[in-house]
Short mmCIF file of C-alpha atoms and ligand atoms in Angstrom, two decimals:
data_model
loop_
_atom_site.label_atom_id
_atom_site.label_comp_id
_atom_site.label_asym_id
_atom_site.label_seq_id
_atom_site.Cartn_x
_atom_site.Cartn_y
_atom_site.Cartn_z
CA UNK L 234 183.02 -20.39 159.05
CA UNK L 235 186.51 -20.41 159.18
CA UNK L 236 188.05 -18.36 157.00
CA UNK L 237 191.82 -17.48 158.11
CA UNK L 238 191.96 -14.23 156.53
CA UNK L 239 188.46 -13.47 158.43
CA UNK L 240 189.76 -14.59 161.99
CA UNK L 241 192.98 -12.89 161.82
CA UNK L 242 191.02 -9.30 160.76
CA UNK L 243 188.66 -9.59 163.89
CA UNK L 244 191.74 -10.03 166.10
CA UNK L 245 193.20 -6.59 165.40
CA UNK L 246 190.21 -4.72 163.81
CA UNK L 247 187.10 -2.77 166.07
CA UNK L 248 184.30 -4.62 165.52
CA UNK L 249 182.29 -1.87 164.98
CA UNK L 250 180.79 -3.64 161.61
CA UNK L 251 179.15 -6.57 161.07
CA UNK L 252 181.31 -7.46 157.92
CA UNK L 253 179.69 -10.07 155.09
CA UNK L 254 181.74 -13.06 154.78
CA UNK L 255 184.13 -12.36 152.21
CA UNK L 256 187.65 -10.92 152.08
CA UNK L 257 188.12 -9.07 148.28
CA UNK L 258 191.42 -9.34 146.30
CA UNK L 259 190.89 -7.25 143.33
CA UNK L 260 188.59 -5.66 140.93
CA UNK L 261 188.16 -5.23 137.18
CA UNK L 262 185.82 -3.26 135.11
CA UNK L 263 182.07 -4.40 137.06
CA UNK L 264 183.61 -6.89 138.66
CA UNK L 265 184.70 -7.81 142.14
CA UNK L 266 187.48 -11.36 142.88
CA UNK L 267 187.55 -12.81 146.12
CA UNK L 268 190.51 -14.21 147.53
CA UNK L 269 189.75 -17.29 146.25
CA UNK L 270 188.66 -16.57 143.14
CA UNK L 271 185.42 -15.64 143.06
CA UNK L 272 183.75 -13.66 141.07
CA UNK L 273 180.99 -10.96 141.82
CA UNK L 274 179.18 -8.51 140.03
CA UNK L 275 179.05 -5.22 141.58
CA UNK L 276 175.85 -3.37 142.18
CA UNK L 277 177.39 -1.56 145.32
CA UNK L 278 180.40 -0.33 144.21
CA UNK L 279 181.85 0.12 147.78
CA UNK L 280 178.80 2.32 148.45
CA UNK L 281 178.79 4.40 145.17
CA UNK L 282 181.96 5.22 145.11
CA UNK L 283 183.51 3.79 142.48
CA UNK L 284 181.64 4.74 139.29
CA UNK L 285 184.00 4.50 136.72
CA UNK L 286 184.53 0.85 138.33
CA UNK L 287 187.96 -1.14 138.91
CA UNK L 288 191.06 -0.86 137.38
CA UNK L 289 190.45 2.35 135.36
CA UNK L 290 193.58 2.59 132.99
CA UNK L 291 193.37 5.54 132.67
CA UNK L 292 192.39 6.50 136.25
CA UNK L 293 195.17 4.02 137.81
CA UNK L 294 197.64 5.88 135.95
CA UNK L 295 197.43 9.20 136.88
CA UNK L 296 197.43 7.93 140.75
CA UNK L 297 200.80 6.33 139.70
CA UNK L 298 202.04 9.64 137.98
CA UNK L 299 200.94 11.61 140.67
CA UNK L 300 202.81 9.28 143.62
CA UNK L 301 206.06 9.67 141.73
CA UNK L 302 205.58 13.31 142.12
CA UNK L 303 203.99 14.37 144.96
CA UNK L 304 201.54 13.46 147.35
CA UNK L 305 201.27 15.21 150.13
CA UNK L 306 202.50 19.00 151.09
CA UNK L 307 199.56 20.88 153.70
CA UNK L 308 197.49 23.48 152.50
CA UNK L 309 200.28 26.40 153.58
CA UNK L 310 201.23 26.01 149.69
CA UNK L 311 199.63 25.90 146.42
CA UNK L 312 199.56 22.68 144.17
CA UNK L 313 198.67 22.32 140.54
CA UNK L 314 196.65 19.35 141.00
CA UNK L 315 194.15 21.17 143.70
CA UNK L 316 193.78 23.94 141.66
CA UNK L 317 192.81 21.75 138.21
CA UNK L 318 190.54 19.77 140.35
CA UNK L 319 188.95 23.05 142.52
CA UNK L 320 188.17 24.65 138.84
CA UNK L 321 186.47 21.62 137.18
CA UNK L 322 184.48 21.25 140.64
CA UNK L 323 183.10 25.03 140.30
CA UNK L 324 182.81 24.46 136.47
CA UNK L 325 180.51 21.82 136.96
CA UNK L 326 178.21 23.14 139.62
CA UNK L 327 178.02 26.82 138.30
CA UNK L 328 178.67 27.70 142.34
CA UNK L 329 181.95 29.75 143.86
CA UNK L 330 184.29 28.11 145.82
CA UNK L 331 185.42 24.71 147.32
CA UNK L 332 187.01 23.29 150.35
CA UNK L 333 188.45 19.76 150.02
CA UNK L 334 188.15 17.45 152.81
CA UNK L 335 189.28 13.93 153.41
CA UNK L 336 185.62 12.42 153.57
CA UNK L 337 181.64 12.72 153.54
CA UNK L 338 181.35 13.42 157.17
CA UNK L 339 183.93 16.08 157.48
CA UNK L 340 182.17 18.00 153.87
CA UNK L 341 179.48 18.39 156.31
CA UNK L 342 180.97 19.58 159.44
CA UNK L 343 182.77 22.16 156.87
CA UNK L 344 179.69 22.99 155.52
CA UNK L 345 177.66 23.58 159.01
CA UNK L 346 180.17 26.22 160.26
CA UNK L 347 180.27 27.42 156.87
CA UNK L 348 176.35 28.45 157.61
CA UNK L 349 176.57 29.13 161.33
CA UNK L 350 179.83 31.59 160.48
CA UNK L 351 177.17 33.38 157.34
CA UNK L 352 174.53 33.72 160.21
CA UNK L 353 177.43 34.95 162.90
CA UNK L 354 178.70 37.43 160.28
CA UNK L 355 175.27 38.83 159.36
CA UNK L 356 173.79 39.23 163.15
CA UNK L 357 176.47 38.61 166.02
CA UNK L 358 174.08 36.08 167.25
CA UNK L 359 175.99 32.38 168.55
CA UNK L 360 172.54 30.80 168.64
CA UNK L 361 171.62 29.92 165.70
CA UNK L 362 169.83 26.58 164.60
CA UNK L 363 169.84 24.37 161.64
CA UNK L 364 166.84 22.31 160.47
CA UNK L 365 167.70 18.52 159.64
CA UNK L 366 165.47 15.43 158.37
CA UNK L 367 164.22 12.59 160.14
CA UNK L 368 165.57 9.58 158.20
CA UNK L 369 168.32 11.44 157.11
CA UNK L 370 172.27 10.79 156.92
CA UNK L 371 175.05 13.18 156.73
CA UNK L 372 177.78 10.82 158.77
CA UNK L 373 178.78 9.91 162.12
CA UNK L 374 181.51 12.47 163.09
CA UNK L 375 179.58 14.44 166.09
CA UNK L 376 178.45 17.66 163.82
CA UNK L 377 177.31 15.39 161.09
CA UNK L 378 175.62 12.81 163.30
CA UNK L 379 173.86 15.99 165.08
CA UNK L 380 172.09 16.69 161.82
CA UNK L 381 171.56 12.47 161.27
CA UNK L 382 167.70 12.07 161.55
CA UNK L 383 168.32 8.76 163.39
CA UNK L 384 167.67 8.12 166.98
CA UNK L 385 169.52 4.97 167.34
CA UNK L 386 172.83 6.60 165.46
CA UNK L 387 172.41 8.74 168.00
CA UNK L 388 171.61 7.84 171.33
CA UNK L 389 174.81 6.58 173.25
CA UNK L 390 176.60 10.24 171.86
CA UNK L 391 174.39 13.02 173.36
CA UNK L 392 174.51 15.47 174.25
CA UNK L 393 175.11 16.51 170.15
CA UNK L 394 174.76 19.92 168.95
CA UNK L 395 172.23 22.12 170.26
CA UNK L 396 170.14 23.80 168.25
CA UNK L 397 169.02 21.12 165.65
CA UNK L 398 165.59 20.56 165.01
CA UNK L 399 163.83 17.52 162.61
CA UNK L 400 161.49 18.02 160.21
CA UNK L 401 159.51 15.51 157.34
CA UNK L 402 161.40 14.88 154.12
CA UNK L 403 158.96 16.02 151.09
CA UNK L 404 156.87 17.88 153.96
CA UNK L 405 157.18 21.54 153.45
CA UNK L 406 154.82 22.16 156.15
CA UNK L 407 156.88 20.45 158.49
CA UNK L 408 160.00 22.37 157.50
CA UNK L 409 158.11 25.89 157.74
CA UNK L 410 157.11 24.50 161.41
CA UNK L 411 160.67 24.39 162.65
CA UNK L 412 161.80 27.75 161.65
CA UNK L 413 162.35 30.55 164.23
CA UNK L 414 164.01 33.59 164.40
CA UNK L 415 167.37 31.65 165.25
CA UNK L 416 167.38 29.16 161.60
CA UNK L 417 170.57 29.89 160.08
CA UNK L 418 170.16 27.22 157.38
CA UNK L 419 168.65 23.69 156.04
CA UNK L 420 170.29 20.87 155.27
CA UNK L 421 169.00 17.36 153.25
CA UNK L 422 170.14 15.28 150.76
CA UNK L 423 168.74 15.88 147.25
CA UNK L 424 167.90 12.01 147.41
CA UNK L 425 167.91 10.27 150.52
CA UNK L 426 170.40 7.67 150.48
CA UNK L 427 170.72 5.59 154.00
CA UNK L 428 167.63 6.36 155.03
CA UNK L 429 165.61 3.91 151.83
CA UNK L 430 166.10 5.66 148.68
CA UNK L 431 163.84 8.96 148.61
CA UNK L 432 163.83 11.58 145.84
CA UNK L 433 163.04 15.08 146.73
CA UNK L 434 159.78 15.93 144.90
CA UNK L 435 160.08 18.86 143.22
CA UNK L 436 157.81 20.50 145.00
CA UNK L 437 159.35 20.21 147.90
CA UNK L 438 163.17 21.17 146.77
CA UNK L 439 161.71 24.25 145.14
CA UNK L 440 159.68 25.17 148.33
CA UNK L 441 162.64 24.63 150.90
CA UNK L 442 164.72 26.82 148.62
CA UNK L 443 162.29 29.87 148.45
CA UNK L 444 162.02 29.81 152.17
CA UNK L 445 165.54 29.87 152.47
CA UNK L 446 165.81 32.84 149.86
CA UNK L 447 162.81 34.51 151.94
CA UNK L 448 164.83 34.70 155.17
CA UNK L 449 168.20 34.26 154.18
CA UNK L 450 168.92 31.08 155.60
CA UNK L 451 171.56 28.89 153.63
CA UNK L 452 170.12 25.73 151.72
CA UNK L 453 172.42 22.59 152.39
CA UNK L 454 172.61 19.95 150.03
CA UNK L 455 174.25 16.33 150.48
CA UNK L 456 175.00 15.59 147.48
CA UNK L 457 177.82 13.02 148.98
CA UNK L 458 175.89 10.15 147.70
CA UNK L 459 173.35 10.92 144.85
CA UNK L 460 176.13 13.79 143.06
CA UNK L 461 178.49 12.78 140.78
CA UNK L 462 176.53 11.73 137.95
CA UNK L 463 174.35 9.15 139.81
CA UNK L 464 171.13 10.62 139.18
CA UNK L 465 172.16 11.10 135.20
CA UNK L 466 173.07 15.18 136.22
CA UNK L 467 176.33 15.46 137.54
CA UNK L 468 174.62 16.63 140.65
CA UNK L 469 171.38 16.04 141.77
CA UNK L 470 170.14 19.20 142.41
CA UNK L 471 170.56 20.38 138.56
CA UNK L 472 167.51 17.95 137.51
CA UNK L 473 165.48 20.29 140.04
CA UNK L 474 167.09 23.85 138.91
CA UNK L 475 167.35 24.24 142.70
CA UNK L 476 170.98 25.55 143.31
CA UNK L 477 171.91 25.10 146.95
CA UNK L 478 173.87 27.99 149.00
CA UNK L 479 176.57 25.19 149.87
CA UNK L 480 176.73 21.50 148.51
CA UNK L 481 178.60 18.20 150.13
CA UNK L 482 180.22 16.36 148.12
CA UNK L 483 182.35 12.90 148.87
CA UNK L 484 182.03 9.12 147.40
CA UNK L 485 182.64 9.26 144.01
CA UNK L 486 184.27 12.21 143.57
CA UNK L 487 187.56 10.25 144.37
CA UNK L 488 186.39 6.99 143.22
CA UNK L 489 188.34 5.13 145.53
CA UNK L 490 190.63 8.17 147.17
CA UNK L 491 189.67 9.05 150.46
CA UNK L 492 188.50 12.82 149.39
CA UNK L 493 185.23 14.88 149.90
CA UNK L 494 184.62 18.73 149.66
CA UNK L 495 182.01 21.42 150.44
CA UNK L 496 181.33 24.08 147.80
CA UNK L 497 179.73 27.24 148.38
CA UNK L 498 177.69 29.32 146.19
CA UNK L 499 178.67 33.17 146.11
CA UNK L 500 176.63 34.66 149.19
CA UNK L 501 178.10 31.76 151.38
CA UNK L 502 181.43 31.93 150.11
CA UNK L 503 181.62 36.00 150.44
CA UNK L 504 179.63 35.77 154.20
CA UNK L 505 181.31 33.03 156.13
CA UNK L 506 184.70 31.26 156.12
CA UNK L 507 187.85 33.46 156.65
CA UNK L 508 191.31 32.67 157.09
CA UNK L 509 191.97 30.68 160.07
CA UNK L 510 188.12 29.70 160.44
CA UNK L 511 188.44 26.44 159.17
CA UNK L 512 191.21 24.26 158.25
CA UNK L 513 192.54 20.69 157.57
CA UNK L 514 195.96 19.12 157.16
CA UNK L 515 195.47 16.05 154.62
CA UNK L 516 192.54 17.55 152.78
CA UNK L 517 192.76 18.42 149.17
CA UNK L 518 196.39 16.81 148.66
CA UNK L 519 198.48 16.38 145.47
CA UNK L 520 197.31 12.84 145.25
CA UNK L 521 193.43 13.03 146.03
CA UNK L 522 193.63 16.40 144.07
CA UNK L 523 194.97 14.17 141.07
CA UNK L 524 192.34 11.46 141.20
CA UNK L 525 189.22 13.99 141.71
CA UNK L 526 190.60 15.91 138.31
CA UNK L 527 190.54 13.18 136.50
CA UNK L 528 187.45 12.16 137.57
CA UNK L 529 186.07 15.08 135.73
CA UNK L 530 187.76 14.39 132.69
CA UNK L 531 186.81 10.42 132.27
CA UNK L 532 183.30 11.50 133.04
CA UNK L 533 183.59 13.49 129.90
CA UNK L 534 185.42 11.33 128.00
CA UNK L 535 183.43 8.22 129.03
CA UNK L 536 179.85 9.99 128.52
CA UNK L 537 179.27 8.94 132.27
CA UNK L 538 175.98 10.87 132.07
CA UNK L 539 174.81 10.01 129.05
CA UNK L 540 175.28 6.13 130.27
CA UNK L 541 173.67 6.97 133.34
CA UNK L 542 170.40 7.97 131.60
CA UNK L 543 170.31 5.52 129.11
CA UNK L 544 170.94 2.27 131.54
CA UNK L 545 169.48 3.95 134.51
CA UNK L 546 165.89 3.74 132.39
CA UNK L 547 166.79 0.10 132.07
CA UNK L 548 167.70 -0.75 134.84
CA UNK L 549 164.27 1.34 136.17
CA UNK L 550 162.02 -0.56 133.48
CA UNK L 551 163.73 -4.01 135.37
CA UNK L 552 162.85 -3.56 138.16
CA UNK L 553 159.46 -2.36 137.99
CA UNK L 554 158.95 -5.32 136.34
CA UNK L 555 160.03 -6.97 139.54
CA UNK L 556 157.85 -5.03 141.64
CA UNK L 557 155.56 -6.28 139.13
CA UNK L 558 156.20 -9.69 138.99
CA UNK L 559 156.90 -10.41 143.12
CA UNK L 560 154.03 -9.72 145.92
CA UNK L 561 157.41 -9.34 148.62
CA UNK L 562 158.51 -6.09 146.20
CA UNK L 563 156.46 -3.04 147.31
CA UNK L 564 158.01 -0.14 145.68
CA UNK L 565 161.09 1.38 143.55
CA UNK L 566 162.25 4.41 144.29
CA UNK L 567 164.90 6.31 142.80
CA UNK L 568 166.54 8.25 139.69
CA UNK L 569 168.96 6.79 137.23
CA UNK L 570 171.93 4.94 138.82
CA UNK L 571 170.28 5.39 142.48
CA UNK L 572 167.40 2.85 142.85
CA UNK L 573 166.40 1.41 146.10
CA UNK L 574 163.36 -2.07 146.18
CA UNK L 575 161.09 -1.84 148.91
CA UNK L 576 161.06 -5.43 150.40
CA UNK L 577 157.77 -6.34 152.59
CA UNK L 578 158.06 -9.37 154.92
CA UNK L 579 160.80 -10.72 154.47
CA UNK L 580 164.13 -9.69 155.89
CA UNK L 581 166.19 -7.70 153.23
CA UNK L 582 169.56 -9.59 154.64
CA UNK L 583 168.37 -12.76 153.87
CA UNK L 584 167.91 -11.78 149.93
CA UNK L 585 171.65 -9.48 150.00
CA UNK L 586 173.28 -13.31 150.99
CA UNK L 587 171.95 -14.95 148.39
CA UNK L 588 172.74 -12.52 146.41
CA UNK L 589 176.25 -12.39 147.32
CA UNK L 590 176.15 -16.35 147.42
CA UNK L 591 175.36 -16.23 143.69
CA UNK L 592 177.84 -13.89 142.73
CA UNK L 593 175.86 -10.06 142.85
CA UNK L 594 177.26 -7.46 145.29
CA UNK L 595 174.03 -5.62 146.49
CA UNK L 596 173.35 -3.06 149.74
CA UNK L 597 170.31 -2.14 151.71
CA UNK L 598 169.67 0.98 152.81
CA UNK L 599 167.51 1.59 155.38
CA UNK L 600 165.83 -1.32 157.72
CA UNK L 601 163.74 -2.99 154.53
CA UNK L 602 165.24 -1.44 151.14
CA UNK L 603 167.67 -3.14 148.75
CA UNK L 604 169.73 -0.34 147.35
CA UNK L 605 171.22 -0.69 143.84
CA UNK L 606 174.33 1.76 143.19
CA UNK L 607 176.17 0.27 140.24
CA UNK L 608 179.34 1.47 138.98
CA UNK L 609 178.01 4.15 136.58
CA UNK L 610 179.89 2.37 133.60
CA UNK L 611 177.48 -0.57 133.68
CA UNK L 612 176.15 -2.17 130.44
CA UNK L 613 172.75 -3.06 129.71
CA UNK L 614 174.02 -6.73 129.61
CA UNK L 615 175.01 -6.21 133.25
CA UNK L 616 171.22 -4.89 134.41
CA UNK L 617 170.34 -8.56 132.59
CA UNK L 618 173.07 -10.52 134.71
CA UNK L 619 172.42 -8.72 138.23
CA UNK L 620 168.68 -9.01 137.62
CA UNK L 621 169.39 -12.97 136.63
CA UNK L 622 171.32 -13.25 139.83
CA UNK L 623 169.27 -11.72 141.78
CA UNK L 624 166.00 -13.10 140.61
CA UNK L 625 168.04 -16.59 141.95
CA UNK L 626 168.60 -15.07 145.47
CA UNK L 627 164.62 -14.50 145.61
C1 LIG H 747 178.21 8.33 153.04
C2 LIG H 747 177.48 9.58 153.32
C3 LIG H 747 177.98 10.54 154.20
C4 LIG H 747 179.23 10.34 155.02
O1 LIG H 747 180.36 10.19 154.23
P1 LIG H 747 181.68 9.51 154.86
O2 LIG H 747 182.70 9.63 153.78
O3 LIG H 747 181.31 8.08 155.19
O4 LIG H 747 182.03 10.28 156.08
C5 LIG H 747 177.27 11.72 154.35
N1 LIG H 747 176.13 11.94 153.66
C6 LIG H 747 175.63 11.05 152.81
C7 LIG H 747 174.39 11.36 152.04
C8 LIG H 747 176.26 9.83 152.60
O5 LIG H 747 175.75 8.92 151.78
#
């Protein structure tokens, strides 16, 4: 194809992605417009970040007040915006303190010296280790990718950090098998995202935090990707009751800024990070600040949540009914506005073409799984219309 746009961006650009076909001009409400004119319906939402969708009035605006005031001044100062946005983060999460970053990746390299500084502060020790999940993802800066449960991610980059060690997601046993004397904490996401859509069973959430609790290693949770309201809680982990010692957070939080943060519940934020430990020059700016806060509000003032549940049970009943209906679907997975197929021989690409060919923005997340991660203001009519679409691409 040859798309002029498409050959001049893979003259200057790293291929380091296989990019789909299509070069985006704007976005409104659900909706994505290629250059051309096209329109798509989103079920991606530029991997669930942007859950209030495109072209938020409201949202839009307060960027635009915020630029005309300030954007950017280091973190050697105070700003109102990081302050508003720092309290509505701790407000909603019922935890102690937060450090905003500029992304997913860097939440969790914040929040893995955040635990190896507790475990330093408690013992003296510099040896500590951290148990990870196979099939996990936490990002592909070197700390997170150490913890990244994926052989291939990581291969070409060893040596990574020492010290890591892989057990089963929803496998207590597995986890209890990794600990020695050395485990300063555990991380996993509260629903496996990348790796093909995988709640935490309750069992297992509950049992990973008592053995943290028992010997006073920290419980990680990446919430980068299922947080923020996705799940129909504003963070996973609330559905569970299973508070975690520090939580990621990135993706939506910004809906469309480039802004994450780690937040620490007391005992991590008393025991670890001091001044000088840990730092950042963009992170937590005016601007992001500004977009984050108002995050919070809209999701108040939109009922984000309540939608969530309401179409999230649709969109669930739909696509069971798929499963139902076609011998390729194996299995959903997933909770409210993070919902992943199972696809059985045939190649999940194939379908997320077709899909895009007849106008439906869909992912997959790991090698056979098409992941549905709709902007979390999405209508019941829009569940009919993607499952129209995509019913077409089958
Ligand atoms: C996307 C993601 C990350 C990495 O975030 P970036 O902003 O891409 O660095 C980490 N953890 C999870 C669960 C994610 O989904």
């Amino acid at each position: 194809m040859s798309n002029p746009y498409i050959e001049k961006a893979e003259e200057a650009i790293l291929h380091t992605y296989n990019r789909y076909q299509i070069v985006f001009d704007h976005g409104e409400g659900v909706y994505l417009y290629d250059v051309d004119g096209k329109e798509y319906l989103d079920f991606g939402a530029g991997i669930a970040v942007q859950s209030l969708g495109y072209h938020n009035k409201a949202y839009t605006q307060a960027l635009k007040d915020q630029i005309d005031k300030l954007t950017h001044i280091s973190n050697l100062y105070y700003s109102v915006p990081m302050m508003e946005a720092a309290e509505k983060v701790v407000k909603a999460s019922g935890m102690s303190k937060v450090f905003f970053t500029n992304s997913g990746t860097e939440a969790i390299e914040g929040a893995l010296k955040a635990a190896k500084k507790y475990a330093y502060e408690r013992d003296g020790h510099v040896d500590h280790e951290i148990i990870a999940m196979n099939h996990s993802f936490h990002g592909r800066s070197l700390g997170a990718l150490s913890v990244t449960g994926n052989e291939h991610y990581q291969a070409p980059f060893k040596p990574l950090l020492p010290g890591v060690r892989f057990a089963d997601f929803n496998d207590l046993e597995s986890v209890k098998a990794q600990i020695t004397e050395k485990t300063c904490a555990v991380i996993l996401e509260t629903v496996q995202g990348e790796g093909g859509i995988y709640p935490a069973s309750e069992e297992f959430l509950k049992g990973v935090k008592a053995l943290c609790e028992e010997r006073d290693m920290l419980l990680i949770l990446d919430e980068i990707q299922c947080g923020m309201g996705r799940t129909g809680y504003m963070f996973a982990w609330q559905e569970y009751g299973v508070m975690p010692d520090i939580m990621t957070c990135a993706k939506a939080i910004g809906c469309g800024v480039p802004v994450g943060a780690f937040v620490l519940g007391e005992k991590a934020a008393k025991g670890s990070l001091k001044p000088g430990d840990h730092g950042t020059t963009y992170g937590g700016n005016p601007f992001v600040c500004a977009a984050v806060s108002k995050v919070f509000d809209l999701y108040e003032e939109e009922q984000i949540l309540e939608n969530v549940r309401t179409v999230g049970f649709y969109l669930t009943g739909k696509l069971d009914a798929l499963v139902e209906k076609y011998d390729f679907l194996k299995e959903r997975r997933g909770k409210g506005l993070i919902q992943g197929l199972e696809v059985v021989g045939r190649p999940v690409g194939e379908i997320v073409n077709h899909a895009l060919e007849n106008g439906l923005v869909l992912m997959t997340a790991g090698s056979n799984v098409l992941r549905f991660v709709p902007p979390l203001v999405i209508t019941k009519e829009d569940v009919d219309c993607m499952t129209e679409r995509l019913e077409k691409s089958f």
